[in-house]
mmCIF file of C-alpha atoms and ligand atoms in Angstrom:
data_model
loop_
_atom_site.group_PDB
_atom_site.id
_atom_site.type_symbol
_atom_site.label_atom_id
_atom_site.label_comp_id
_atom_site.label_asym_id
_atom_site.label_seq_id
_atom_site.Cartn_x
_atom_site.Cartn_y
_atom_site.Cartn_z
ATOM 1 C CA MET A 39 81.624 143.928 -13.964
ATOM 2 C CA ALA A 40 79.431 141.119 -15.323
ATOM 3 C CA LYS A 41 80.930 139.447 -18.360
ATOM 4 C CA ARG A 42 79.356 140.228 -21.727
ATOM 5 C CA PHE A 43 79.437 136.948 -23.614
ATOM 6 C CA VAL A 44 79.022 136.595 -27.352
ATOM 7 C CA ILE A 45 78.552 133.116 -28.797
ATOM 8 C CA VAL A 46 80.609 132.657 -31.973
ATOM 9 C CA THR A 47 79.660 129.523 -33.915
ATOM 10 C CA GLY A 48 82.410 128.548 -36.331
ATOM 11 C CA GLY A 49 84.743 130.661 -34.211
ATOM 12 C CA ALA A 50 87.782 128.540 -35.104
ATOM 13 C CA GLY A 51 87.223 129.276 -38.797
ATOM 14 C CA TYR A 52 88.721 132.023 -40.916
ATOM 15 C CA ILE A 53 86.324 134.914 -40.314
ATOM 16 C CA GLY A 54 85.159 133.561 -36.948
ATOM 17 C CA SER A 55 88.669 133.540 -35.442
ATOM 18 C CA HIS A 56 89.343 137.143 -36.480
ATOM 19 C CA THR A 57 85.945 138.171 -35.135
ATOM 20 C CA ALA A 58 86.655 136.458 -31.788
ATOM 21 C CA VAL A 59 89.814 138.567 -31.475
ATOM 22 C CA THR A 60 87.978 141.769 -32.425
ATOM 23 C CA LEU A 61 85.173 141.022 -29.943
ATOM 24 C CA HIS A 62 87.744 140.568 -27.171
ATOM 25 C CA GLU A 63 89.357 143.907 -28.076
ATOM 26 C CA ALA A 64 85.915 145.556 -27.856
ATOM 27 C CA GLY A 65 85.408 144.258 -24.302
ATOM 28 C CA PHE A 66 83.205 141.234 -25.036
ATOM 29 C CA THR A 67 84.012 137.653 -24.020
ATOM 30 C CA PRO A 68 83.761 135.460 -27.121
ATOM 31 C CA VAL A 69 82.518 131.896 -26.575
ATOM 32 C CA ILE A 70 83.700 129.817 -29.501
ATOM 33 C CA ILE A 71 81.662 126.856 -30.676
ATOM 34 C CA ASP A 72 83.228 124.769 -33.424
ATOM 35 C CA ASN A 73 83.446 121.117 -34.452
ATOM 36 C CA PHE A 74 86.678 121.574 -36.463
ATOM 37 C CA SER A 75 84.972 120.317 -39.617
ATOM 38 C CA ASN A 76 86.967 122.897 -41.579
ATOM 39 C CA SER A 77 89.463 124.211 -39.026
ATOM 40 C CA LYS A 78 92.020 123.007 -36.504
ATOM 41 C CA PRO A 79 92.541 123.275 -32.742
ATOM 42 C CA GLU A 80 95.779 125.250 -33.374
ATOM 43 C CA VAL A 81 93.607 128.220 -34.359
ATOM 44 C CA LEU A 82 92.570 128.531 -30.708
ATOM 45 C CA GLU A 83 96.239 128.764 -29.739
ATOM 46 C CA GLY A 84 96.709 131.593 -32.242
ATOM 47 C CA ILE A 85 93.722 133.443 -30.788
ATOM 48 C CA ALA A 86 95.047 132.869 -27.246
ATOM 49 C CA LYS A 87 98.438 134.370 -28.160
ATOM 50 C CA ILE A 88 96.789 137.473 -29.599
ATOM 51 C CA ILE A 89 94.273 138.111 -26.807
ATOM 52 C CA GLY A 90 96.503 136.917 -23.969
ATOM 53 C CA GLU A 91 94.099 134.327 -22.594
ATOM 54 C CA ILE A 92 92.665 130.967 -23.606
ATOM 55 C CA PRO A 93 89.308 131.635 -25.253
ATOM 56 C CA GLU A 94 86.114 130.015 -24.005
ATOM 57 C CA PHE A 95 85.593 127.038 -26.299
ATOM 58 C CA HIS A 96 83.193 124.113 -26.847
ATOM 59 C CA GLU A 97 83.719 121.402 -29.450
ATOM 60 C CA VAL A 98 80.137 120.968 -30.569
ATOM 61 C CA ASP A 99 78.188 120.496 -33.773
ATOM 62 C CA CYS A 100 75.730 123.381 -33.991
ATOM 63 C CA ARG A 101 72.984 121.026 -35.093
ATOM 64 C CA SER A 102 72.853 119.663 -31.512
ATOM 65 C CA GLN A 103 70.150 122.003 -30.293
ATOM 66 C CA SER A 104 69.965 120.582 -26.763
ATOM 67 C CA VAL A 105 73.752 120.821 -26.247
ATOM 68 C CA MET A 106 73.740 124.379 -27.607
ATOM 69 C CA THR A 107 70.870 125.286 -25.284
ATOM 70 C CA ASP A 108 72.799 123.942 -22.289
ATOM 71 C CA ILE A 109 75.871 125.960 -23.263
ATOM 72 C CA PHE A 110 73.882 129.163 -23.771
ATOM 73 C CA GLN A 111 72.149 128.734 -20.430
ATOM 74 C CA SER A 112 75.404 128.060 -18.600
ATOM 75 C CA TYR A 113 76.828 131.388 -19.857
ATOM 76 C CA ALA A 114 73.579 133.229 -19.097
ATOM 77 C CA ALA A 115 74.061 132.057 -15.505
ATOM 78 C CA GLN A 116 77.590 133.554 -15.396
ATOM 79 C CA GLY A 117 76.885 136.936 -16.960
ATOM 80 C CA GLU A 118 74.987 138.398 -19.909
ATOM 81 C CA VAL A 119 74.795 136.706 -23.300
ATOM 82 C CA ILE A 120 74.642 139.676 -25.666
ATOM 83 C CA GLY A 121 74.071 137.679 -28.821
ATOM 84 C CA VAL A 122 75.133 134.979 -31.232
ATOM 85 C CA ILE A 123 77.290 135.376 -34.345
ATOM 86 C CA HIS A 124 76.610 132.424 -36.605
ATOM 87 C CA PHE A 125 79.505 131.577 -38.935
ATOM 88 C CA ALA A 126 79.418 127.779 -38.723
ATOM 89 C CA ALA A 127 78.656 126.478 -42.216
ATOM 90 C CA TYR A 128 80.119 124.632 -45.165
ATOM 91 C CA LYS A 129 81.334 127.206 -47.675
ATOM 92 C CA ALA A 130 82.798 125.665 -50.825
ATOM 93 C CA VAL A 131 80.664 126.536 -53.836
ATOM 94 C CA GLY A 132 82.023 123.703 -56.044
ATOM 95 C CA GLU A 133 81.715 121.072 -53.321
ATOM 96 C CA SER A 134 78.111 122.115 -52.673
ATOM 97 C CA VAL A 135 77.209 121.171 -56.249
ATOM 98 C CA LYS A 136 78.532 117.656 -55.603
ATOM 99 C CA LYS A 137 77.049 117.290 -52.105
ATOM 100 C CA PRO A 138 73.898 119.430 -52.014
ATOM 101 C CA LEU A 139 72.138 117.418 -49.312
ATOM 102 C CA GLU A 140 75.098 117.741 -46.941
ATOM 103 C CA TYR A 141 75.070 121.488 -47.489
ATOM 104 C CA PHE A 142 71.323 121.769 -46.864
ATOM 105 C CA GLU A 143 71.505 119.528 -43.830
ATOM 106 C CA ASN A 144 74.474 121.255 -42.240
ATOM 107 C CA ASN A 145 73.954 124.918 -43.136
ATOM 108 C CA ILE A 146 70.181 125.087 -42.850
ATOM 109 C CA GLY A 147 69.940 122.466 -40.089
ATOM 110 C CA SER A 148 72.415 124.293 -37.865
ATOM 111 C CA THR A 149 70.594 127.607 -38.317
ATOM 112 C CA VAL A 150 67.247 126.049 -37.362
ATOM 113 C CA ALA A 151 68.823 124.388 -34.300
ATOM 114 C CA LEU A 152 70.555 127.619 -33.333
ATOM 115 C CA LEU A 153 67.341 129.647 -33.503
ATOM 116 C CA GLY A 154 65.672 126.999 -31.317
ATOM 117 C CA ALA A 155 68.484 127.143 -28.758
ATOM 118 C CA MET A 156 68.402 130.964 -28.718
ATOM 119 C CA ASN A 157 64.659 130.892 -28.197
ATOM 120 C CA ALA A 158 64.945 128.374 -25.362
ATOM 121 C CA SER A 159 67.623 130.516 -23.687
ATOM 122 C CA GLY A 160 66.063 133.951 -24.240
ATOM 123 C CA ILE A 161 68.958 135.279 -26.370
ATOM 124 C CA SER A 162 67.647 138.011 -28.612
ATOM 125 C CA ASN A 163 70.451 139.212 -30.946
ATOM 126 C CA LEU A 164 71.673 137.243 -33.951
ATOM 127 C CA ILE A 165 74.302 138.153 -36.539
ATOM 128 C CA PHE A 166 74.236 135.888 -39.588
ATOM 129 C CA SER A 167 77.143 135.270 -41.914
ATOM 130 C CA SER A 168 75.641 135.694 -45.376
ATOM 131 C CA SER A 169 77.131 136.392 -48.770
ATOM 132 C CA CYS A 170 76.822 138.662 -51.772
ATOM 133 C CA THR A 171 76.201 135.434 -53.653
ATOM 134 C CA VAL A 172 72.497 136.022 -52.816
ATOM 135 C CA TYR A 173 72.471 138.718 -55.554
ATOM 136 C CA GLY A 174 73.863 136.512 -58.375
ATOM 137 C CA GLN A 175 74.987 138.847 -61.185
ATOM 138 C CA PRO A 176 73.176 142.049 -60.219
ATOM 139 C CA ARG A 177 71.822 144.269 -62.971
ATOM 140 C CA LYS A 178 73.287 147.360 -61.300
ATOM 141 C CA ILE A 179 76.695 147.622 -59.624
ATOM 142 C CA PRO A 180 77.688 148.694 -57.049
ATOM 143 C CA VAL A 181 74.925 146.508 -55.637
ATOM 144 C CA ASN A 182 72.850 147.681 -52.676
ATOM 145 C CA GLU A 183 70.692 145.702 -50.257
ATOM 146 C CA ASN A 184 67.506 146.351 -52.243
ATOM 147 C CA ALA A 185 68.731 144.450 -55.295
ATOM 148 C CA PRO A 186 66.590 141.406 -56.059
ATOM 149 C CA ILE A 187 67.622 138.045 -54.665
ATOM 150 C CA LEU A 188 68.143 135.905 -57.762
ATOM 151 C CA THR A 189 67.831 132.149 -58.152
ATOM 152 C CA ALA A 190 70.914 130.711 -56.472
ATOM 153 C CA GLU A 191 73.692 129.445 -58.763
ATOM 154 C CA SER A 192 74.773 126.745 -56.301
ATOM 155 C CA PRO A 193 73.412 124.760 -53.344
ATOM 156 C CA TYR A 194 75.805 126.793 -51.177
ATOM 157 C CA GLY A 195 74.212 130.040 -52.386
ATOM 158 C CA PHE A 196 70.776 128.551 -51.841
ATOM 159 C CA THR A 197 71.621 127.767 -48.193
ATOM 160 C CA LYS A 198 72.537 131.434 -47.615
ATOM 161 C CA GLN A 199 69.241 132.578 -49.160
ATOM 162 C CA ALA A 200 67.269 129.956 -47.230
ATOM 163 C CA CYS A 201 68.891 130.878 -43.905
ATOM 164 C CA GLU A 202 68.261 134.579 -44.521
ATOM 165 C CA ARG A 203 64.600 133.736 -45.155
ATOM 166 C CA LEU A 204 64.193 131.556 -42.110
ATOM 167 C CA ILE A 205 65.865 134.132 -39.864
ATOM 168 C CA LYS A 206 63.553 136.841 -41.273
ATOM 169 C CA ASP A 207 60.510 134.663 -40.581
ATOM 170 C CA ALA A 208 61.758 133.801 -37.084
ATOM 171 C CA CYS A 209 62.170 137.538 -36.346
ATOM 172 C CA LYS A 210 58.643 138.250 -37.613
ATOM 173 C CA SER A 211 57.185 135.583 -35.376
ATOM 174 C CA ASN A 212 59.152 136.595 -32.276
ATOM 175 C CA ALA A 213 59.187 140.288 -31.396
ATOM 176 C CA SER A 214 62.114 139.865 -29.015
ATOM 177 C CA LEU A 215 64.410 138.397 -31.719
ATOM 178 C CA SER A 216 66.547 140.815 -33.784
ATOM 179 C CA ALA A 217 69.007 139.944 -36.510
ATOM 180 C CA CYS A 218 71.550 141.382 -38.917
ATOM 181 C CA LEU A 219 72.162 139.520 -42.168
ATOM 182 C CA LEU A 220 75.712 140.454 -43.133
ATOM 183 C CA ARG A 221 76.368 139.942 -46.838
ATOM 184 C CA TYR A 222 80.093 139.570 -47.300
ATOM 185 C CA PHE A 223 81.899 140.330 -50.496
ATOM 186 C CA ASN A 224 85.374 138.716 -50.799
ATOM 187 C CA PRO A 225 87.178 138.482 -47.442
ATOM 188 C CA ILE A 226 90.967 138.227 -47.728
ATOM 189 C CA GLY A 227 94.101 138.866 -45.642
ATOM 190 C CA ALA A 228 94.978 137.751 -42.150
ATOM 191 C CA HIS A 229 95.768 139.128 -38.708
ATOM 192 C CA PRO A 230 98.983 141.203 -39.081
ATOM 193 C CA SER A 231 100.599 139.126 -36.314
ATOM 194 C CA ALA A 232 100.324 136.109 -38.682
ATOM 195 C CA LEU A 233 99.042 134.091 -35.703
ATOM 196 C CA ILE A 234 95.697 133.456 -37.406
ATOM 197 C CA GLY A 235 94.646 133.450 -41.059
ATOM 198 C CA GLU A 236 92.921 131.310 -43.631
ATOM 199 C CA LEU A 237 93.982 127.670 -43.165
ATOM 200 C CA PRO A 238 94.955 125.894 -46.348
ATOM 201 C CA LEU A 239 92.963 122.666 -46.065
ATOM 202 C CA GLY A 240 93.262 120.912 -49.438
ATOM 203 C CA HIS A 241 93.290 122.548 -52.850
ATOM 204 C CA PRO A 242 92.331 126.222 -52.456
ATOM 205 C CA SER A 243 89.448 127.265 -54.654
ATOM 206 C CA ASN A 244 89.537 130.946 -53.707
ATOM 207 C CA LEU A 245 91.841 133.384 -55.429
ATOM 208 C CA ILE A 246 94.094 134.633 -52.618
ATOM 209 C CA PRO A 247 94.962 131.321 -50.906
ATOM 210 C CA TYR A 248 95.791 129.846 -54.323
ATOM 211 C CA LEU A 249 97.774 132.923 -55.361
ATOM 212 C CA THR A 250 99.881 132.951 -52.173
ATOM 213 C CA GLN A 251 100.599 129.228 -52.459
ATOM 214 C CA ALA A 252 101.564 129.615 -56.121
ATOM 215 C CA ALA A 253 103.798 132.571 -55.210
ATOM 216 C CA ALA A 254 105.423 130.390 -52.524
ATOM 217 C CA GLY A 255 106.108 127.704 -55.124
ATOM 218 C CA LEU A 256 103.793 125.206 -53.433
ATOM 219 C CA ARG A 257 101.377 124.974 -56.367
ATOM 220 C CA GLU A 258 101.344 125.146 -60.140
ATOM 221 C CA PRO A 259 101.029 128.704 -61.499
ATOM 222 C CA LEU A 260 97.726 130.407 -60.738
ATOM 223 C CA THR A 261 95.161 129.970 -63.493
ATOM 224 C CA VAL A 262 93.255 133.184 -64.095
ATOM 225 C CA PHE A 263 89.774 131.952 -64.901
ATOM 226 C CA GLY A 264 88.944 133.818 -68.087
ATOM 227 C CA ASN A 265 90.353 136.987 -69.671
ATOM 228 C CA ASP A 266 87.541 137.539 -72.146
ATOM 229 C CA TYR A 267 84.958 139.033 -69.772
ATOM 230 C CA PRO A 268 83.398 142.372 -70.659
ATOM 231 C CA THR A 269 85.538 144.247 -68.081
ATOM 232 C CA ASP A 270 88.394 146.735 -68.652
ATOM 233 C CA ASP A 271 91.100 144.061 -68.716
ATOM 234 C CA GLY A 272 88.923 141.026 -69.467
ATOM 235 C CA THR A 273 89.189 139.457 -65.976
ATOM 236 C CA CYS A 274 86.426 139.251 -63.354
ATOM 237 C CA VAL A 275 85.871 142.053 -60.878
ATOM 238 C CA ARG A 276 85.255 141.526 -57.152
ATOM 239 C CA ASP A 277 85.271 143.537 -53.923
ATOM 240 C CA TYR A 278 88.124 142.299 -51.702
ATOM 241 C CA ILE A 279 87.747 143.235 -48.037
ATOM 242 C CA HIS A 280 90.307 142.749 -45.247
ATOM 243 C CA VAL A 281 89.073 140.076 -42.836
ATOM 244 C CA LEU A 282 89.712 142.382 -39.847
ATOM 245 C CA ASP A 283 87.523 145.098 -41.372
ATOM 246 C CA LEU A 284 84.864 142.439 -41.803
ATOM 247 C CA ALA A 285 85.349 141.329 -38.184
ATOM 248 C CA ALA A 286 84.924 144.927 -36.990
ATOM 249 C CA ALA A 287 81.595 145.110 -38.836
ATOM 250 C CA HIS A 288 80.284 142.198 -36.733
ATOM 251 C CA VAL A 289 81.075 144.046 -33.534
ATOM 252 C CA ALA A 290 79.441 147.214 -34.925
ATOM 253 C CA ALA A 291 76.349 145.205 -35.926
ATOM 254 C CA LEU A 292 76.092 143.642 -32.485
ATOM 255 C CA GLN A 293 76.324 147.045 -30.799
ATOM 256 C CA TRP A 294 73.731 148.374 -33.268
ATOM 257 C CA LEU A 295 71.333 145.537 -32.374
ATOM 258 C CA GLU A 296 71.835 146.284 -28.684
ATOM 259 C CA GLU A 297 71.022 149.962 -29.192
ATOM 260 C CA ASN A 298 68.235 149.757 -31.762
ATOM 261 C CA ASP A 299 64.807 148.267 -31.855
ATOM 262 C CA ALA A 300 65.552 146.395 -35.066
ATOM 263 C CA SER A 301 63.822 143.346 -36.462
ATOM 264 C CA CYS A 302 65.885 141.873 -39.311
ATOM 265 C CA GLU A 303 68.208 144.026 -41.423
ATOM 266 C CA ALA A 304 70.587 143.113 -44.242
ATOM 267 C CA PHE A 305 73.903 144.923 -44.698
ATOM 268 C CA ASN A 306 76.478 144.681 -47.466
ATOM 269 C CA LEU A 307 80.039 144.424 -46.198
ATOM 270 C CA GLY A 308 82.544 145.417 -48.839
ATOM 271 C CA THR A 309 84.960 148.212 -49.659
ATOM 272 C CA GLY A 310 82.855 149.617 -52.489
ATOM 273 C CA GLN A 311 85.836 149.190 -54.844
ATOM 274 C CA GLY A 312 85.844 146.623 -57.631
ATOM 275 C CA LYS A 313 89.219 145.086 -58.511
ATOM 276 C CA SER A 314 89.912 142.717 -61.375
ATOM 277 C CA VAL A 315 91.905 139.496 -60.984
ATOM 278 C CA SER A 316 94.733 141.090 -63.024
ATOM 279 C CA GLU A 317 94.718 144.162 -60.761
ATOM 280 C CA VAL A 318 94.913 141.931 -57.674
ATOM 281 C CA ILE A 319 97.901 140.043 -59.084
ATOM 282 C CA GLN A 320 99.650 143.342 -59.882
ATOM 283 C CA ALA A 321 98.836 144.785 -56.439
ATOM 284 C CA PHE A 322 100.175 141.620 -54.752
ATOM 285 C CA GLU A 323 103.437 141.870 -56.711
ATOM 286 C CA ASP A 324 103.791 145.582 -55.881
ATOM 287 C CA ALA A 325 102.921 145.163 -52.187
ATOM 288 C CA ASN A 326 105.264 142.229 -51.601
ATOM 289 C CA GLY A 327 107.986 142.690 -54.222
ATOM 290 C CA ILE A 328 107.608 139.195 -55.637
ATOM 291 C CA VAL A 329 106.421 137.783 -58.916
ATOM 292 C CA VAL A 330 103.228 135.723 -59.109
ATOM 293 C CA PRO A 331 103.429 132.920 -61.657
ATOM 294 C CA TYR A 332 100.152 132.748 -63.574
ATOM 295 C CA ILE A 333 98.532 131.662 -66.804
ATOM 296 C CA TYR A 334 95.214 132.467 -68.415
ATOM 297 C CA GLY A 335 92.684 129.655 -68.568
ATOM 298 C CA PRO A 336 89.037 129.217 -69.472
ATOM 299 C CA ARG A 337 86.217 130.785 -67.494
ATOM 300 C CA ARG A 338 85.094 128.983 -64.323
ATOM 301 C CA SER A 339 81.485 127.930 -64.475
ATOM 302 C CA GLY A 340 79.174 129.895 -62.196
ATOM 303 C CA ASP A 341 81.430 132.993 -61.950
ATOM 304 C CA VAL A 342 79.674 136.341 -62.280
ATOM 305 C CA THR A 343 81.457 138.966 -64.388
ATOM 306 C CA ALA A 344 81.607 141.769 -61.875
ATOM 307 C CA ILE A 345 80.223 142.546 -58.450
ATOM 308 C CA PHE A 346 81.142 145.088 -55.805
ATOM 309 C CA ALA A 347 79.339 146.580 -52.860
ATOM 310 C CA ASP A 348 77.372 149.683 -52.220
ATOM 311 C CA ALA A 349 78.187 149.610 -48.499
ATOM 312 C CA ALA A 350 76.611 153.004 -47.715
ATOM 313 C CA LYS A 351 73.933 151.436 -45.501
ATOM 314 C CA ALA A 352 76.504 149.798 -43.205
ATOM 315 C CA GLN A 353 78.421 153.056 -43.008
ATOM 316 C CA ARG A 354 75.297 155.105 -42.282
ATOM 317 C CA GLU A 355 73.557 152.761 -39.840
ATOM 318 C CA LEU A 356 76.425 150.871 -38.204
ATOM 319 C CA GLY A 357 78.963 153.701 -38.350
ATOM 320 C CA TRP A 358 81.391 151.227 -39.894
ATOM 321 C CA LYS A 359 83.744 151.489 -42.822
ATOM 322 C CA CYS A 360 86.826 149.732 -44.122
ATOM 323 C CA GLU A 361 90.103 151.009 -42.739
ATOM 324 C CA ARG A 362 92.529 148.780 -44.622
ATOM 325 C CA SER A 363 93.632 148.917 -48.258
ATOM 326 C CA LEU A 364 93.947 146.113 -50.786
ATOM 327 C CA GLU A 365 97.739 146.377 -50.359
ATOM 328 C CA ASP A 366 97.385 145.937 -46.554
ATOM 329 C CA SER A 367 95.299 142.806 -47.164
ATOM 330 C CA LEU A 368 97.774 141.365 -49.656
ATOM 331 C CA ARG A 369 100.756 142.108 -47.402
ATOM 332 C CA ASP A 370 98.997 140.358 -44.489
ATOM 333 C CA ALA A 371 98.020 137.417 -46.722
ATOM 334 C CA TRP A 372 101.655 136.972 -47.786
ATOM 335 C CA ARG A 373 102.966 137.301 -44.217
ATOM 336 C CA TRP A 374 100.526 134.557 -43.207
ATOM 337 C CA GLN A 375 101.609 132.320 -46.094
ATOM 338 C CA LYS A 376 105.280 132.733 -45.083
ATOM 339 C CA LYS A 377 104.397 131.930 -41.465
ATOM 340 C CA LEU A 378 102.686 128.707 -42.600
ATOM 341 C CA ALA A 379 105.866 127.646 -44.354
ATOM 342 C CA GLU A 380 108.014 128.010 -41.181
HETATM 343 N N1 UFG B 227 89.949 133.105 -59.562
HETATM 344 C C1 UFG B 227 90.934 132.802 -60.487
HETATM 345 N N2 UFG B 227 91.730 131.747 -60.232
HETATM 346 C C2 UFG B 227 91.627 130.973 -59.102
HETATM 347 C C3 UFG B 227 90.621 131.298 -58.163
HETATM 348 C C4 UFG B 227 89.790 132.373 -58.436
HETATM 349 O O1 UFG B 227 91.058 133.466 -61.512
HETATM 350 O O2 UFG B 227 92.393 130.008 -58.946
HETATM 351 C C5 UFG B 227 89.076 134.256 -59.823
HETATM 352 C C6 UFG B 227 87.613 133.888 -59.934
HETATM 353 O O3 UFG B 227 87.289 133.513 -61.255
HETATM 354 C C7 UFG B 227 86.941 135.173 -59.489
HETATM 355 C C8 UFG B 227 87.917 135.774 -58.482
HETATM 356 O O4 UFG B 227 89.159 135.130 -58.722
HETATM 357 O O5 UFG B 227 86.846 136.043 -60.570
HETATM 358 C C9 UFG B 227 87.513 135.535 -57.039
HETATM 359 O O6 UFG B 227 87.250 134.158 -56.885
HETATM 360 P P1 UFG B 227 87.061 133.483 -55.437
HETATM 361 O O7 UFG B 227 86.847 132.016 -55.668
HETATM 362 O O8 UFG B 227 88.152 133.878 -54.530
HETATM 363 O O9 UFG B 227 85.754 134.184 -54.910
HETATM 364 P P2 UFG B 227 84.284 134.214 -55.539
HETATM 365 O O10 UFG B 227 84.018 135.642 -55.857
HETATM 366 O O11 UFG B 227 84.068 133.235 -56.593
HETATM 367 O O12 UFG B 227 83.467 133.657 -54.301
HETATM 368 C C10 UFG B 227 83.290 134.422 -53.187
HETATM 369 C C11 UFG B 227 83.165 133.530 -51.945
HETATM 370 C C12 UFG B 227 81.918 132.690 -52.028
HETATM 371 C C13 UFG B 227 80.732 133.535 -52.354
HETATM 372 C C14 UFG B 227 80.983 134.362 -53.593
HETATM 373 C C15 UFG B 227 79.871 135.305 -53.885
HETATM 374 O O13 UFG B 227 84.278 132.673 -51.856
HETATM 375 O O14 UFG B 227 81.735 132.093 -50.774
HETATM 376 O O15 UFG B 227 82.131 135.154 -53.392
HETATM 377 O O16 UFG B 227 80.051 135.913 -55.117
HETATM 378 F F1 UFG B 227 79.643 132.763 -52.579
#
């Protein structure tokens, strides 16, 4: 049977690596494109151990449109290129405030180049890695896809909004191009094999990588950023989704694009459950039987009080829903942290 290739930009990254594995399990052949700007070659070894073969891989910067076009065309000659899943992007909110031009150049530039390469190669399905950050602090939670897109709080958030817009416009101008804009809530956890997970490169700014490193004694106690928010326990509320559930949604979205005459559709990907920082700490302690050292500190600038998903559209249209609990995610996150320490 002809191979069914799926291009995965940023496929050596956190969500990209788990999606490559899930694509393989669903019968696709993932083609990973990554320049290791925020990942390491070892990730490919982890993927290979899980799927039992060395994944197709190209070390390329996605802004190189002509190189990307050549790669796409070479796979089109070997089988069918079903679509592209575009993860490759810088993703640190705080860093984006310090280096806005680099974020615009990389995140928006790579999306423009990618659309050009897809056009030149006749690839018609695109899945874009977006974020619930496009909603800011929504007036109504759970937030659905019709909520207004608010002025971005950070250059990072702006790049997600800008890419969504340019993909929408590209779809309008090209009837054969279809896209899903997947708005992630807070991805956490790791593959249960602990062969892939979120790589700790530098000081973690996200909650779970910091929490697991603090629990392992590698960092100072976790600082809970603010306990005076207008929530039940005073700490911020988010929607934490297992990275493998998120990965499965990409496969569902790709299959949906193949089967439907869609143009450009946004989907929220979350569990629909809001959990506070204090609840996450408690759940981590209960799931893993260890104590998390933490202190309360001031609020972090730019944090919204509470956000969680109305993911009914993804369930209805894509036939997808989360299968894993918060405890599953926190157990897998801790298993991954212990593996890193070996
Ligand atoms: N938090 C702490 N201490 C820490 C780190 C985080 O208390 O050391 C808290 C934050 O204040 C927040 C929650 O944990 O309340 C989650 O914070 P993360 O940094 O893990 O995640 P965010 O919700 O801030 O950010 C995530 C993604 C971004 C995306 C954003 C959209 O990481 O890419 O959601 O809201 F833009």
